[in-house]
Amino acid sequence: MVNREYLDRVTKLTADNPTKYIKIRDIFEEVFEGREPGSANDISDIKYKRICARFQDIDVPFSWCCSKEEVYQLCKAIADYRDKKRREENTTVKKTQKSKKKGLFGLFK
């Protein structure tokens, strides 16, 4: 389960700067090669340093990558946000139409 704080960060980031959100998402996809880490321990030191260096290049706050746990939580929040958006896009809102009542067996209005 992703911490609410991280989901709020991602939501605010997409509202304020959607290109930075896309860059962060792409960094995670590139570093983890499309797979999600199972825990913060699954992030190797080399991958963590690569993520931190890439985050510095795009001016991401240091507090977002000060530990492996922070990076893991941010990665999970971005993945959850992306899944949520996909579900919203795939869900079509259908309005139910009420049939018009026409009296006795449809003979009278």
Short mmCIF file of N, CA and C in Angstrom, two decimals:
data_model
loop_
_atom_site.label_atom_id
_atom_site.label_comp_id
_atom_site.label_asym_id
_atom_site.label_seq_id
_atom_site.Cartn_x
_atom_site.Cartn_y
_atom_site.Cartn_z
N MET A 1 0.84 -1.19 0.00
CA MET A 1 0.00 0.00 0.00
C MET A 1 0.88 1.24 0.00
N VAL A 2 0.55 2.16 -0.84
CA VAL A 2 1.33 3.38 -0.98
C VAL A 2 0.86 4.40 0.05
N ASN A 3 1.81 5.07 0.64
CA ASN A 3 1.51 6.10 1.62
C ASN A 3 0.76 7.25 0.93
N ARG A 4 -0.23 7.77 1.60
CA ARG A 4 -1.07 8.86 1.06
C ARG A 4 -0.22 10.09 0.71
N GLU A 5 0.81 10.34 1.49
CA GLU A 5 1.68 11.50 1.26
C GLU A 5 2.33 11.43 -0.13
N TYR A 6 2.76 10.24 -0.52
CA TYR A 6 3.41 10.09 -1.81
C TYR A 6 2.41 10.24 -2.96
N LEU A 7 1.21 9.72 -2.77
CA LEU A 7 0.18 9.91 -3.80
C LEU A 7 -0.15 11.39 -3.96
N ASP A 8 -0.19 12.12 -2.85
CA ASP A 8 -0.44 13.56 -2.93
C ASP A 8 0.68 14.28 -3.66
N ARG A 9 1.92 13.85 -3.42
CA ARG A 9 3.07 14.45 -4.12
C ARG A 9 2.94 14.25 -5.63
N VAL A 10 2.62 13.03 -6.01
CA VAL A 10 2.51 12.71 -7.44
C VAL A 10 1.35 13.46 -8.07
N THR A 11 0.23 13.53 -7.38
CA THR A 11 -0.93 14.25 -7.90
C THR A 11 -0.61 15.73 -8.08
N LYS A 12 0.05 16.31 -7.09
CA LYS A 12 0.43 17.73 -7.18
C LYS A 12 1.44 17.94 -8.30
N LEU A 13 2.37 17.00 -8.44
CA LEU A 13 3.39 17.11 -9.49
C LEU A 13 2.75 17.08 -10.87
N THR A 14 1.79 16.19 -11.08
CA THR A 14 1.15 16.11 -12.39
C THR A 14 0.33 17.36 -12.69
N ALA A 15 -0.22 17.97 -11.65
CA ALA A 15 -0.98 19.20 -11.85
C ALA A 15 -0.05 20.38 -12.13
N ASP A 16 1.05 20.46 -11.40
CA ASP A 16 1.97 21.60 -11.53
C ASP A 16 2.90 21.47 -12.73
N ASN A 17 3.46 20.27 -12.93
CA ASN A 17 4.47 20.09 -13.95
C ASN A 17 4.37 18.69 -14.55
N PRO A 18 3.46 18.49 -15.49
CA PRO A 18 3.27 17.14 -16.04
C PRO A 18 4.50 16.60 -16.78
N THR A 19 5.32 17.46 -17.34
CA THR A 19 6.51 16.96 -18.04
C THR A 19 7.50 16.36 -17.05
N LYS A 20 7.61 16.94 -15.86
CA LYS A 20 8.51 16.38 -14.86
C LYS A 20 8.00 15.03 -14.39
N TYR A 21 6.68 14.89 -14.25
CA TYR A 21 6.09 13.59 -13.89
C TYR A 21 6.46 12.55 -14.93
N ILE A 22 6.34 12.90 -16.20
CA ILE A 22 6.66 11.97 -17.28
C ILE A 22 8.14 11.60 -17.24
N LYS A 23 9.00 12.58 -16.98
CA LYS A 23 10.44 12.29 -16.90
C LYS A 23 10.75 11.35 -15.75
N ILE A 24 10.13 11.58 -14.58
CA ILE A 24 10.36 10.70 -13.43
C ILE A 24 9.86 9.29 -13.73
N ARG A 25 8.69 9.20 -14.33
CA ARG A 25 8.13 7.90 -14.69
C ARG A 25 9.06 7.16 -15.66
N ASP A 26 9.59 7.89 -16.64
CA ASP A 26 10.50 7.29 -17.61
C ASP A 26 11.81 6.85 -16.97
N ILE A 27 12.29 7.62 -15.99
CA ILE A 27 13.51 7.23 -15.27
C ILE A 27 13.29 5.90 -14.56
N PHE A 28 12.17 5.77 -13.87
CA PHE A 28 11.88 4.51 -13.18
C PHE A 28 11.75 3.36 -14.16
N GLU A 29 11.08 3.58 -15.29
CA GLU A 29 10.93 2.51 -16.28
C GLU A 29 12.28 2.10 -16.85
N GLU A 30 13.15 3.08 -17.08
CA GLU A 30 14.46 2.78 -17.64
C GLU A 30 15.34 2.03 -16.63
N VAL A 31 15.37 2.52 -15.41
CA VAL A 31 16.24 1.92 -14.39
C VAL A 31 15.77 0.52 -14.01
N PHE A 32 14.47 0.36 -13.82
CA PHE A 32 13.94 -0.94 -13.40
C PHE A 32 13.53 -1.81 -14.58
N GLU A 33 13.74 -1.33 -15.79
CA GLU A 33 13.47 -2.06 -17.02
C GLU A 33 12.03 -2.58 -17.09
N GLY A 34 11.09 -1.71 -16.72
CA GLY A 34 9.68 -2.04 -16.83
C GLY A 34 9.12 -2.85 -15.67
N ARG A 35 9.97 -3.33 -14.77
CA ARG A 35 9.50 -4.10 -13.62
C ARG A 35 9.42 -3.19 -12.40
N GLU A 36 8.54 -3.54 -11.49
CA GLU A 36 8.45 -2.78 -10.24
C GLU A 36 9.24 -3.51 -9.17
N PRO A 37 10.01 -2.79 -8.37
CA PRO A 37 10.72 -3.46 -7.27
C PRO A 37 9.72 -3.93 -6.22
N GLY A 38 9.98 -5.08 -5.62
CA GLY A 38 9.08 -5.62 -4.61
C GLY A 38 9.18 -4.92 -3.28
N SER A 39 10.36 -4.38 -2.99
CA SER A 39 10.56 -3.64 -1.74
C SER A 39 11.75 -2.71 -1.92
N ALA A 40 12.01 -1.91 -0.89
CA ALA A 40 13.14 -0.98 -0.96
C ALA A 40 14.46 -1.75 -1.01
N ASN A 41 14.48 -2.96 -0.46
CA ASN A 41 15.70 -3.77 -0.47
C ASN A 41 16.04 -4.28 -1.87
N ASP A 42 15.06 -4.32 -2.76
CA ASP A 42 15.30 -4.78 -4.13
C ASP A 42 16.03 -3.75 -4.98
N ILE A 43 16.13 -2.54 -4.50
CA ILE A 43 16.82 -1.49 -5.25
C ILE A 43 18.31 -1.57 -4.92
N SER A 44 19.11 -1.88 -5.91
CA SER A 44 20.55 -1.99 -5.67
C SER A 44 21.16 -0.60 -5.50
N ASP A 45 22.35 -0.57 -4.94
CA ASP A 45 23.04 0.70 -4.72
C ASP A 45 23.32 1.42 -6.04
N ILE A 46 23.66 0.65 -7.05
CA ILE A 46 23.96 1.24 -8.36
C ILE A 46 22.70 1.88 -8.95
N LYS A 47 21.57 1.16 -8.87
CA LYS A 47 20.32 1.72 -9.40
C LYS A 47 19.90 2.95 -8.60
N TYR A 48 20.07 2.89 -7.29
CA TYR A 48 19.71 4.03 -6.44
C TYR A 48 20.54 5.26 -6.80
N LYS A 49 21.84 5.08 -7.01
CA LYS A 49 22.71 6.21 -7.37
C LYS A 49 22.34 6.75 -8.75
N ARG A 50 21.99 5.85 -9.67
CA ARG A 50 21.57 6.29 -11.00
C ARG A 50 20.31 7.12 -10.93
N ILE A 51 19.35 6.67 -10.12
CA ILE A 51 18.10 7.41 -9.97
C ILE A 51 18.37 8.78 -9.37
N CYS A 52 19.20 8.84 -8.32
CA CYS A 52 19.52 10.12 -7.68
C CYS A 52 20.19 11.08 -8.66
N ALA A 53 21.11 10.57 -9.45
CA ALA A 53 21.81 11.42 -10.43
C ALA A 53 20.83 11.95 -11.48
N ARG A 54 19.95 11.09 -11.95
CA ARG A 54 18.97 11.52 -12.96
C ARG A 54 17.98 12.52 -12.36
N PHE A 55 17.59 12.31 -11.08
CA PHE A 55 16.69 13.25 -10.42
C PHE A 55 17.35 14.62 -10.29
N GLN A 56 18.65 14.65 -10.00
CA GLN A 56 19.35 15.94 -9.90
C GLN A 56 19.36 16.65 -11.24
N ASP A 57 19.47 15.90 -12.32
CA ASP A 57 19.48 16.50 -13.66
C ASP A 57 18.18 17.21 -13.99
N ILE A 58 17.07 16.71 -13.46
CA ILE A 58 15.77 17.33 -13.77
C ILE A 58 15.21 18.13 -12.60
N ASP A 59 16.05 18.43 -11.62
CA ASP A 59 15.69 19.29 -10.48
C ASP A 59 14.56 18.75 -9.63
N VAL A 60 14.63 17.48 -9.30
CA VAL A 60 13.68 16.88 -8.36
C VAL A 60 14.21 17.17 -6.96
N PRO A 61 13.36 17.53 -6.01
CA PRO A 61 13.84 17.81 -4.65
C PRO A 61 14.59 16.62 -4.06
N PHE A 62 15.67 16.92 -3.33
CA PHE A 62 16.50 15.86 -2.75
C PHE A 62 15.71 15.01 -1.77
N SER A 63 14.72 15.59 -1.11
CA SER A 63 13.93 14.84 -0.13
C SER A 63 13.18 13.68 -0.77
N TRP A 64 12.99 13.72 -2.08
CA TRP A 64 12.29 12.65 -2.78
C TRP A 64 13.18 11.44 -3.00
N CYS A 65 14.50 11.62 -2.85
CA CYS A 65 15.41 10.49 -3.10
C CYS A 65 16.49 10.40 -2.03
N CYS A 66 16.18 10.79 -0.79
CA CYS A 66 17.19 10.78 0.26
C CYS A 66 17.47 9.38 0.80
N SER A 67 16.59 8.42 0.51
CA SER A 67 16.83 7.03 0.91
C SER A 67 16.18 6.09 -0.10
N LYS A 68 16.56 4.83 -0.02
CA LYS A 68 15.97 3.85 -0.92
C LYS A 68 14.47 3.70 -0.66
N GLU A 69 14.09 3.82 0.60
CA GLU A 69 12.66 3.71 0.95
C GLU A 69 11.86 4.83 0.31
N GLU A 70 12.41 6.05 0.30
CA GLU A 70 11.74 7.19 -0.35
C GLU A 70 11.57 6.92 -1.84
N VAL A 71 12.62 6.44 -2.47
CA VAL A 71 12.58 6.15 -3.91
C VAL A 71 11.56 5.05 -4.19
N TYR A 72 11.56 4.02 -3.36
CA TYR A 72 10.61 2.92 -3.54
C TYR A 72 9.18 3.41 -3.41
N GLN A 73 8.89 4.21 -2.38
CA GLN A 73 7.54 4.72 -2.18
C GLN A 73 7.11 5.62 -3.34
N LEU A 74 8.02 6.44 -3.84
CA LEU A 74 7.72 7.31 -4.97
C LEU A 74 7.44 6.48 -6.22
N CYS A 75 8.22 5.44 -6.42
CA CYS A 75 8.02 4.55 -7.57
C CYS A 75 6.65 3.88 -7.49
N LYS A 76 6.27 3.39 -6.31
CA LYS A 76 4.97 2.77 -6.13
C LYS A 76 3.84 3.78 -6.35
N ALA A 77 4.02 5.00 -5.85
CA ALA A 77 2.99 6.02 -6.00
C ALA A 77 2.78 6.37 -7.47
N ILE A 78 3.87 6.48 -8.21
CA ILE A 78 3.76 6.79 -9.64
C ILE A 78 3.07 5.65 -10.38
N ALA A 79 3.42 4.42 -10.05
CA ALA A 79 2.78 3.27 -10.69
C ALA A 79 1.29 3.21 -10.36
N ASP A 80 0.94 3.46 -9.10
CA ASP A 80 -0.47 3.46 -8.71
C ASP A 80 -1.24 4.58 -9.38
N TYR A 81 -0.64 5.76 -9.47
CA TYR A 81 -1.29 6.90 -10.12
C TYR A 81 -1.53 6.58 -11.59
N ARG A 82 -0.55 5.97 -12.22
CA ARG A 82 -0.68 5.62 -13.63
C ARG A 82 -1.79 4.60 -13.84
N ASP A 83 -1.84 3.58 -12.97
CA ASP A 83 -2.90 2.57 -13.06
C ASP A 83 -4.27 3.20 -12.84
N LYS A 84 -4.36 4.12 -11.90
CA LYS A 84 -5.62 4.79 -11.61
C LYS A 84 -6.09 5.59 -12.83
N LYS A 85 -5.18 6.30 -13.46
CA LYS A 85 -5.53 7.08 -14.65
C LYS A 85 -5.97 6.17 -15.79
N ARG A 86 -5.31 5.04 -15.96
CA ARG A 86 -5.70 4.11 -17.02
C ARG A 86 -7.10 3.56 -16.78
N ARG A 87 -7.40 3.24 -15.51
CA ARG A 87 -8.75 2.74 -15.20
C ARG A 87 -9.79 3.80 -15.48
N GLU A 88 -9.48 5.05 -15.13
CA GLU A 88 -10.43 6.13 -15.38
C GLU A 88 -10.67 6.34 -16.86
N GLU A 89 -9.62 6.22 -17.66
CA GLU A 89 -9.75 6.40 -19.10
C GLU A 89 -10.54 5.26 -19.73
N ASN A 90 -10.37 4.05 -19.21
CA ASN A 90 -11.05 2.89 -19.79
C ASN A 90 -12.50 2.78 -19.37
N THR A 91 -12.85 3.41 -18.28
CA THR A 91 -14.23 3.35 -17.80
C THR A 91 -15.07 4.34 -18.57
N THR A 92 -16.06 3.85 -19.24
CA THR A 92 -16.96 4.74 -19.95
C THR A 92 -18.19 4.97 -19.10
N VAL A 93 -18.53 6.20 -18.99
CA VAL A 93 -19.70 6.56 -18.20
C VAL A 93 -20.91 6.47 -19.11
N LYS A 94 -21.82 5.62 -18.72
CA LYS A 94 -23.04 5.45 -19.51
C LYS A 94 -24.20 5.95 -18.69
N LYS A 95 -25.01 6.77 -19.29
CA LYS A 95 -26.20 7.25 -18.63
C LYS A 95 -27.33 6.27 -18.91
N THR A 96 -28.04 5.93 -17.88
CA THR A 96 -29.18 5.04 -18.08
C THR A 96 -30.37 5.89 -18.48
N GLN A 97 -31.06 5.43 -19.48
CA GLN A 97 -32.23 6.16 -19.94
C GLN A 97 -33.47 5.53 -19.34
N LYS A 98 -34.30 6.36 -18.78
CA LYS A 98 -35.55 5.88 -18.22
C LYS A 98 -36.57 5.80 -19.34
N SER A 99 -37.29 4.72 -19.32
CA SER A 99 -38.33 4.61 -20.34
C SER A 99 -39.49 5.53 -19.96
N LYS A 100 -40.08 6.09 -20.96
CA LYS A 100 -41.20 7.00 -20.71
C LYS A 100 -42.44 6.17 -20.44
N LYS A 101 -43.10 6.53 -19.38
CA LYS A 101 -44.34 5.82 -19.05
C LYS A 101 -45.49 6.42 -19.86
N LYS A 102 -46.24 5.54 -20.47
CA LYS A 102 -47.32 6.01 -21.35
C LYS A 102 -48.68 5.55 -20.87
N GLY A 103 -48.86 5.39 -19.62
CA GLY A 103 -50.18 4.99 -19.15
C GLY A 103 -50.41 3.50 -19.29
N LEU A 104 -51.65 3.13 -19.43
CA LEU A 104 -52.04 1.73 -19.49
C LEU A 104 -51.58 1.09 -20.80
N PHE A 105 -50.61 0.21 -20.72
CA PHE A 105 -50.06 -0.54 -21.86
C PHE A 105 -49.61 0.35 -23.01
N GLY A 106 -49.24 1.56 -22.72
CA GLY A 106 -48.74 2.44 -23.76
C GLY A 106 -49.80 3.06 -24.63
N LEU A 107 -51.07 2.91 -24.26
CA LEU A 107 -52.15 3.45 -25.08
C LEU A 107 -52.42 4.92 -24.78
N PHE A 108 -52.25 5.31 -23.55
CA PHE A 108 -52.56 6.70 -23.17
C PHE A 108 -51.29 7.42 -22.75
N LYS A 109 -51.28 8.71 -22.98
CA LYS A 109 -50.12 9.51 -22.59
C LYS A 109 -50.30 10.09 -21.23
#
